C-alpha positions as a Markdown table, in Angstrom:
| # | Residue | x | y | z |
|---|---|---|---|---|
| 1 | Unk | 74.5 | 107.9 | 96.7 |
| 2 | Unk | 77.5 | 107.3 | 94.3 |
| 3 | Unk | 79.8 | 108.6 | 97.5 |
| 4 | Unk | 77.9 | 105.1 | 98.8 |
| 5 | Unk | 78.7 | 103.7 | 95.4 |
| 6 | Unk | 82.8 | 104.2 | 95.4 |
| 7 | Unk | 82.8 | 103.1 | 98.7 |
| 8 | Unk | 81.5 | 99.8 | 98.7 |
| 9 | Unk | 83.4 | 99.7 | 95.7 |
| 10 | Unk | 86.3 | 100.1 | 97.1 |
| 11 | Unk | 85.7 | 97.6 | 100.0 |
| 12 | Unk | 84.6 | 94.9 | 97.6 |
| 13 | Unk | 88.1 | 95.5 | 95.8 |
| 14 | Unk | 90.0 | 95.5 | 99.0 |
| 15 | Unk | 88.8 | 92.0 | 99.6 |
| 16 | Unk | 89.2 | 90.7 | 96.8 |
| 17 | Unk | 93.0 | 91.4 | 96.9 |
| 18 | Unk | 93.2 | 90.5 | 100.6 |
| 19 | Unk | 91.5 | 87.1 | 99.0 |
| 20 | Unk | 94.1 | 86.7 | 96.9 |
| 21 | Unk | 97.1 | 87.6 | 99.1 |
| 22 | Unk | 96.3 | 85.3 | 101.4 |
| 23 | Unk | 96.0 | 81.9 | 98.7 |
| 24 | Unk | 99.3 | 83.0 | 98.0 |
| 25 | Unk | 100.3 | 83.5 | 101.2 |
| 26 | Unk | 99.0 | 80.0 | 102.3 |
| 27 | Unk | 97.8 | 78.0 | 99.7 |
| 28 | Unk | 100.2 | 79.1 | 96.5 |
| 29 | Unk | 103.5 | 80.4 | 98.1 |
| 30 | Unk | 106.5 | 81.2 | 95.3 |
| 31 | Unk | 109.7 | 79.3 | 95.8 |
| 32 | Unk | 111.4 | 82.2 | 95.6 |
| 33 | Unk | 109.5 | 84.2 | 98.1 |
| 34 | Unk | 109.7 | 84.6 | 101.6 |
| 35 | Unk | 106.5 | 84.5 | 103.6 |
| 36 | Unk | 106.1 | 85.4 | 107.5 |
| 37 | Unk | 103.5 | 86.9 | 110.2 |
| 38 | Unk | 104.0 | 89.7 | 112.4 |
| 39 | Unk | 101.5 | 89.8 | 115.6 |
| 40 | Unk | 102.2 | 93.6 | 117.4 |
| 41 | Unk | 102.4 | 94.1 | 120.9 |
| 42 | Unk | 99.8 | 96.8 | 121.2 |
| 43 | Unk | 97.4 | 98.4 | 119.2 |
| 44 | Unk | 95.0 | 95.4 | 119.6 |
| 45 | Unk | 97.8 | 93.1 | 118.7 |
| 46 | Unk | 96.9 | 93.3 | 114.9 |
| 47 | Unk | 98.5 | 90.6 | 113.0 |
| 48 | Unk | 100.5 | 91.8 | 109.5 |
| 49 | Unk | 101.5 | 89.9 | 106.7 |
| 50 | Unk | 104.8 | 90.1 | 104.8 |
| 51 | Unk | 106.5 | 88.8 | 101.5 |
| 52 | Unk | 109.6 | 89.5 | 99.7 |
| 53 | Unk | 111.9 | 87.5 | 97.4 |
| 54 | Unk | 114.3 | 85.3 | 98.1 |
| 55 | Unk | 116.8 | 86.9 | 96.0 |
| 56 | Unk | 116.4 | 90.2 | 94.5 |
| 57 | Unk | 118.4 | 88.9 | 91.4 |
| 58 | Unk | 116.3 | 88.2 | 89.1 |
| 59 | Unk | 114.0 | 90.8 | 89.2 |
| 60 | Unk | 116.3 | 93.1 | 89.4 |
| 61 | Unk | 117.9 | 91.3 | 86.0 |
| 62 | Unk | 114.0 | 91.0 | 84.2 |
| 63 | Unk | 113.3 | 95.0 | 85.2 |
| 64 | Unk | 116.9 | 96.6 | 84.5 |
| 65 | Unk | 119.5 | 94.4 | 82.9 |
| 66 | Unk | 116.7 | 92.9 | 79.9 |
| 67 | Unk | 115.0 | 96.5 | 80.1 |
| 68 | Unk | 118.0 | 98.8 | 79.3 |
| 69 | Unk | 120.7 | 98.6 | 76.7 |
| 70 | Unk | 123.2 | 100.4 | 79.4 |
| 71 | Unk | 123.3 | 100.5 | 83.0 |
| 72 | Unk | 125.6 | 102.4 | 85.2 |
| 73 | Unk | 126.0 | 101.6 | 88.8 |
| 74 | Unk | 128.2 | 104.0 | 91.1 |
| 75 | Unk | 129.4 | 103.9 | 94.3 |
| 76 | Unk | 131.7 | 103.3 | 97.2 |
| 77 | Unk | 130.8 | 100.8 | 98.9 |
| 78 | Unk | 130.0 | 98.3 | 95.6 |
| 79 | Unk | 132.8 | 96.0 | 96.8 |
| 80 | Unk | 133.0 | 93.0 | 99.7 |
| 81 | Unk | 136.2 | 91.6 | 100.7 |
| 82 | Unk | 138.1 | 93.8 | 97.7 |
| 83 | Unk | 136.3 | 92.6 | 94.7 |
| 84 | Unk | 132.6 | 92.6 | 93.4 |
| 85 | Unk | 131.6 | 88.9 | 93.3 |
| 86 | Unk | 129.0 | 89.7 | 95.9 |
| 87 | Unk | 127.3 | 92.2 | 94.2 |
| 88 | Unk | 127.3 | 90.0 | 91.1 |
| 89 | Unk | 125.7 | 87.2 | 92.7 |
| 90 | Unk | 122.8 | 89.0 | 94.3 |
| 91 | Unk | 122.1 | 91.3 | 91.4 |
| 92 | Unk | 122.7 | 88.5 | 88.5 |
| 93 | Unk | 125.1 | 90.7 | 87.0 |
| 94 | Unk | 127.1 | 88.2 | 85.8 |
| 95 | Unk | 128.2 | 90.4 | 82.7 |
| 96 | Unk | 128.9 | 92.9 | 84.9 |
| 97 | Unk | 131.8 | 95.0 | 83.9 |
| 98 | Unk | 133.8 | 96.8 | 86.7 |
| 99 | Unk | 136.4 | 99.3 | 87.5 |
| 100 | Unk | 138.1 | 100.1 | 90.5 |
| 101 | Unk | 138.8 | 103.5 | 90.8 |
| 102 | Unk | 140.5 | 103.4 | 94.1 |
| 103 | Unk | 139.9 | 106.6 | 97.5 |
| 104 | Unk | 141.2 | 109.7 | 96.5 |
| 105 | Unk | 142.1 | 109.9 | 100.4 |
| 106 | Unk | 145.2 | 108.5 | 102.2 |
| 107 | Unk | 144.0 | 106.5 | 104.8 |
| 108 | Unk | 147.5 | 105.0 | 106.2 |
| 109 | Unk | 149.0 | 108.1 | 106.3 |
| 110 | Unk | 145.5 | 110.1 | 107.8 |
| 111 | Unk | 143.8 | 107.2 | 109.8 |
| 112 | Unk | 144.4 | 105.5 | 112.8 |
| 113 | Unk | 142.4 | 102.6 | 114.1 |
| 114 | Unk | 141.5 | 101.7 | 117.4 |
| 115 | Unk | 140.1 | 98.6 | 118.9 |
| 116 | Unk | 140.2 | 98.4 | 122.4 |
| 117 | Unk | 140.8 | 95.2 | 123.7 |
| 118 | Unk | 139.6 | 96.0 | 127.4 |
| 119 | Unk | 135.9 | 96.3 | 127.3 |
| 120 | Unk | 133.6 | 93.6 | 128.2 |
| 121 | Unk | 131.3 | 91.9 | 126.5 |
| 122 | Unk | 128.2 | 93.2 | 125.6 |
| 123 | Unk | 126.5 | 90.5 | 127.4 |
| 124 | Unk | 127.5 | 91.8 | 130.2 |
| 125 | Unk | 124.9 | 94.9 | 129.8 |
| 126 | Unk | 125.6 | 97.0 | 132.5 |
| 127 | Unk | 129.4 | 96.9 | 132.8 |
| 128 | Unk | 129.4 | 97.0 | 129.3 |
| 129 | Unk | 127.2 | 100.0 | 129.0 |
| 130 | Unk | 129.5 | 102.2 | 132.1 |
| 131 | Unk | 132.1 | 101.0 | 129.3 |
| 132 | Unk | 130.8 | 102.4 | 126.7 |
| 133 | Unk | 129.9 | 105.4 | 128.3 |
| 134 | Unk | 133.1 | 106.2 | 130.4 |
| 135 | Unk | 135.3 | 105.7 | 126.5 |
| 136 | Unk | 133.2 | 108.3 | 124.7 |
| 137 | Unk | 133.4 | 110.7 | 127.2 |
| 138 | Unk | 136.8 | 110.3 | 127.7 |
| 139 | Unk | 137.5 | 110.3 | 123.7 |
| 140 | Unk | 135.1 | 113.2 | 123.5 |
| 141 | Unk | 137.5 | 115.6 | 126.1 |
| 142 | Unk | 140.5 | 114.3 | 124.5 |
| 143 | Unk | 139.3 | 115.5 | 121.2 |
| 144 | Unk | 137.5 | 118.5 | 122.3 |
| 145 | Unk | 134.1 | 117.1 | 120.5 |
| 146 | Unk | 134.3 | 116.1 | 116.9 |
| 147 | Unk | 132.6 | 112.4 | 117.6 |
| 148 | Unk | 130.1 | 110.4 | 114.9 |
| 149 | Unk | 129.0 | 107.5 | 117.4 |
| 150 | Unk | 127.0 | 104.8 | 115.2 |
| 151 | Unk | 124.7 | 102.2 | 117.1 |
| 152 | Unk | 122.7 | 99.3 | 116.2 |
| 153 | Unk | 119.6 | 100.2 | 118.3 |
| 154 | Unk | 117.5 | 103.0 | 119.7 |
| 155 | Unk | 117.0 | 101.9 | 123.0 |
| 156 | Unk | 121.1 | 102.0 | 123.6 |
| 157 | Unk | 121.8 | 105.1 | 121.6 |
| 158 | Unk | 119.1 | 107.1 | 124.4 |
| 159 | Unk | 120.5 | 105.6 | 127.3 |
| 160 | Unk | 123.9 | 106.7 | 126.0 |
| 161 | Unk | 122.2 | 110.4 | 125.6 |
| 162 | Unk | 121.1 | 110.5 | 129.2 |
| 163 | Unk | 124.5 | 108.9 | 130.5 |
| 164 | Unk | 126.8 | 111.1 | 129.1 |
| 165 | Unk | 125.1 | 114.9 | 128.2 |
| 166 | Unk | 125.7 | 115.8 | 131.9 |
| 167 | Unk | 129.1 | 115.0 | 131.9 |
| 168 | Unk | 130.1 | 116.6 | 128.8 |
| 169 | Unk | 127.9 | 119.4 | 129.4 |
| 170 | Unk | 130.7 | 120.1 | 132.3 |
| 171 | Unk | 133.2 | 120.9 | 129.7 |
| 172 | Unk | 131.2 | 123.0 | 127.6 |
| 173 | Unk | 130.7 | 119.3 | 124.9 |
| 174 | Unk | 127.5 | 119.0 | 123.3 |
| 175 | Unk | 125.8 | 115.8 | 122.4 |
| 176 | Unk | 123.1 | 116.2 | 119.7 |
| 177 | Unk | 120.9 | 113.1 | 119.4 |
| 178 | Unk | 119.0 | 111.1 | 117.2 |
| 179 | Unk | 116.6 | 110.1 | 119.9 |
| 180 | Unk | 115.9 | 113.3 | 120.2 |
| 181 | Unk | 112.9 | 113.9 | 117.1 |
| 182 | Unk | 115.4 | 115.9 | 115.1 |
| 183 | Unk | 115.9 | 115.2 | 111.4 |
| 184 | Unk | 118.6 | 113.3 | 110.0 |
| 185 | Unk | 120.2 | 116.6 | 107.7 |
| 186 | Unk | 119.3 | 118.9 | 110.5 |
| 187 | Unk | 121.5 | 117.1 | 113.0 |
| 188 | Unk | 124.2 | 116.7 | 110.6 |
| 189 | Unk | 123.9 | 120.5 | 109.9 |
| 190 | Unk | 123.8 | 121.1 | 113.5 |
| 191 | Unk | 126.5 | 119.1 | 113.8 |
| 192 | Unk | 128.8 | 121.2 | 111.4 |
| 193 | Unk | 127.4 | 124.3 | 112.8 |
| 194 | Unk | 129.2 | 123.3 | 116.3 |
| 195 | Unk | 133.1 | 123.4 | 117.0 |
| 196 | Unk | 132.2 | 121.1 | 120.3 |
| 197 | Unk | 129.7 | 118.7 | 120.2 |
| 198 | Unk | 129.4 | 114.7 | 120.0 |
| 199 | Unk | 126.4 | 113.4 | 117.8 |
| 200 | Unk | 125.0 | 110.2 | 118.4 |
| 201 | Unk | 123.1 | 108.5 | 115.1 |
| 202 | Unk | 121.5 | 105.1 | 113.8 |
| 203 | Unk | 120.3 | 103.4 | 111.3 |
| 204 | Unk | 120.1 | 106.4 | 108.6 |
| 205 | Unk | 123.7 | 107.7 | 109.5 |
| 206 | Unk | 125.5 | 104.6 | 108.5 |
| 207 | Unk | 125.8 | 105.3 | 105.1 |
| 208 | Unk | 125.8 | 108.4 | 103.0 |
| 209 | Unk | 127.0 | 110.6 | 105.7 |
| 210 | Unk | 129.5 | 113.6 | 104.4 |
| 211 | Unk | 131.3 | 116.1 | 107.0 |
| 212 | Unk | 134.2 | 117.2 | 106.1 |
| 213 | Unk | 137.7 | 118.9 | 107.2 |
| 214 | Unk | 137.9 | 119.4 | 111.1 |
| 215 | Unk | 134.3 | 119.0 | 111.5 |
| 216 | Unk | 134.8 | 115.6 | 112.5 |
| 217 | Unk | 137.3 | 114.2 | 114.3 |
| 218 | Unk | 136.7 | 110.4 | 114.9 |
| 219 | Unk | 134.2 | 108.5 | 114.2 |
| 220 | Unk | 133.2 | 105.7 | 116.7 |
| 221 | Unk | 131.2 | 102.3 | 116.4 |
| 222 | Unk | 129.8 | 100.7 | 119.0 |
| 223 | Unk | 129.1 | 97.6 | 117.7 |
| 224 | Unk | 128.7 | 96.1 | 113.9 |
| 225 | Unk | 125.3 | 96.4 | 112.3 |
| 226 | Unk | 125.1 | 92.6 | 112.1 |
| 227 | Unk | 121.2 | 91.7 | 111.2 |
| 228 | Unk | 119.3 | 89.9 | 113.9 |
| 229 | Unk | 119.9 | 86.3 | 113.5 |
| 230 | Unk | 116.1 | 86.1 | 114.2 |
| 231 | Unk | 115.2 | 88.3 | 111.5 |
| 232 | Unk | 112.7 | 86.3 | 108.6 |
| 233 | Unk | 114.4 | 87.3 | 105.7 |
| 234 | Unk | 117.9 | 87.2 | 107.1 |
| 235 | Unk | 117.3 | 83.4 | 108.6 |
| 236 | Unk | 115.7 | 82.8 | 104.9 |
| 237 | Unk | 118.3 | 83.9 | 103.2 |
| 238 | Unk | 121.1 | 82.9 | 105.2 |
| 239 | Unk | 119.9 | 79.0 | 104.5 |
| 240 | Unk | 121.1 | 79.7 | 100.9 |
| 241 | Unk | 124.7 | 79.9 | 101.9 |
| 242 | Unk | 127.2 | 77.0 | 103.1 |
| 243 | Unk | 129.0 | 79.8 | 105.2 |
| 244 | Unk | 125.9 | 82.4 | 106.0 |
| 245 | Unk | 128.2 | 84.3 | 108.5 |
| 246 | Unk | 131.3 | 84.3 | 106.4 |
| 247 | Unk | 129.7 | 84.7 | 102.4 |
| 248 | Unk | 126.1 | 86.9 | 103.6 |
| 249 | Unk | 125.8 | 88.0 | 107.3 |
| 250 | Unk | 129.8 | 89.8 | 107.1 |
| 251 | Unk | 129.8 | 91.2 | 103.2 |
């Protein structure tokens, strides 16, 4: 019986706070909130609703700045466009204090950038795809392994897999995939481990991602992780900005 007891318990609270979620969802909605339904494709097509803020700013300014007497904030990617007025503005961190401590590495004299000029458009799927394919295996000989390739979606990264393992695999090149189930570190350690191989990542491997010396050799992206135009808090929050693509979409 008070098994019985905890669980209509429980019921009767879920309901009430699925009660009040949805009067704020569609009778009280909060300026600075963003409010949308997603209906999935399978499963029963069960419907999901979402919220976030507007801008992160504030609450970020009531829980930390108002909170602490000192905050520190490190890293290296803090800066847009070579100073840190972005960060200020979505963080209201107007006091914000910052130092530029410069890259211990020397880019100009280590680095060389390549755009190539002769691909087509991604549009074009499947010439642009036998374009892909075809540079990174080419790259991937010329280097003797040693390639990071980043992409902005799953379904590309696979089909990348299953185009070019074969042909690698012909001159002793492994390609170690994300697609594949592995974890994120034991790729990356799998990756190391190798003296020829070609690892293909998303999402997770954009940032944070440390191998260094020989280990890797260039780094390729396929495409810039530009958020889907589509997207419900992207759209919402681009309508805040007189340039979206220029002062949000590019920082």
């Amino acid at each position: 019986m008070p098994d019985s007891l905890n669980t209509i318990e429980n019921i009767s609270r879920w309901f009430v706070m699925t009660r009040q979620q949805l009067e704020a969802f569609v009778e009280n909605p909060q300026e600075n909130r963003i409010y949308w339904l997603e209906i999935a494709a399978d499963r029963g097509n069960p419907v999901t609703m979402h919220a976030t803020p507007l801008h992160a700013g504030p609450i970020v300014e009531e829980h930390l700045w108002e909170s602490l007497e000192t905050v520190v904030l490190t890293s290296a990617t803090l800066r847009s466009g070579g100073n840190f007025d972005f960060l200020r503005q979505r963080l209201n961190a107007d006091d914000l204090r910052a130092v530029d401590l410069g890259s211990p590495f020397d880019y100009r004299a280590s680095t060389l950038l390549f755009v190539p000029s002769d691909i087509p458009e991604p549009a074009q799927r499947e010439n642009y795809q036998v374009a892909v394919e075809r540079g990174l295996v080419e790259l991937a000989a010329a280097l003797d392994g040693g390639l990071l390739v980043l992409f902005t979606s799953y379904s590309q990264l696979r089909q990348t897999a299953r185009g070019i393992t074969p042909r690698l695999a012909l001159g002793g090149i492994e390609v170690l995939s994300q697609s594949g189930g592995s974890s994120r570190s034991g790729l990356l350690n799998a990756f190391r481990q190798r003296e020829r191989a070609v690892l293909l990542g998303t999402r997770s491997f954009w940032e944070g991602v440390d191998i260094p010396g020989d280990d890797l050799r260039a780094l390729v992206i396929v495409r810039l992780p530009f958020a889907v135009p589509s997207d419900p808090v992207f759209a919402a929050r681009s309508e805040t900005f007189a340039d979206p693509f220029n002062d949000f979409a590019v920082p």
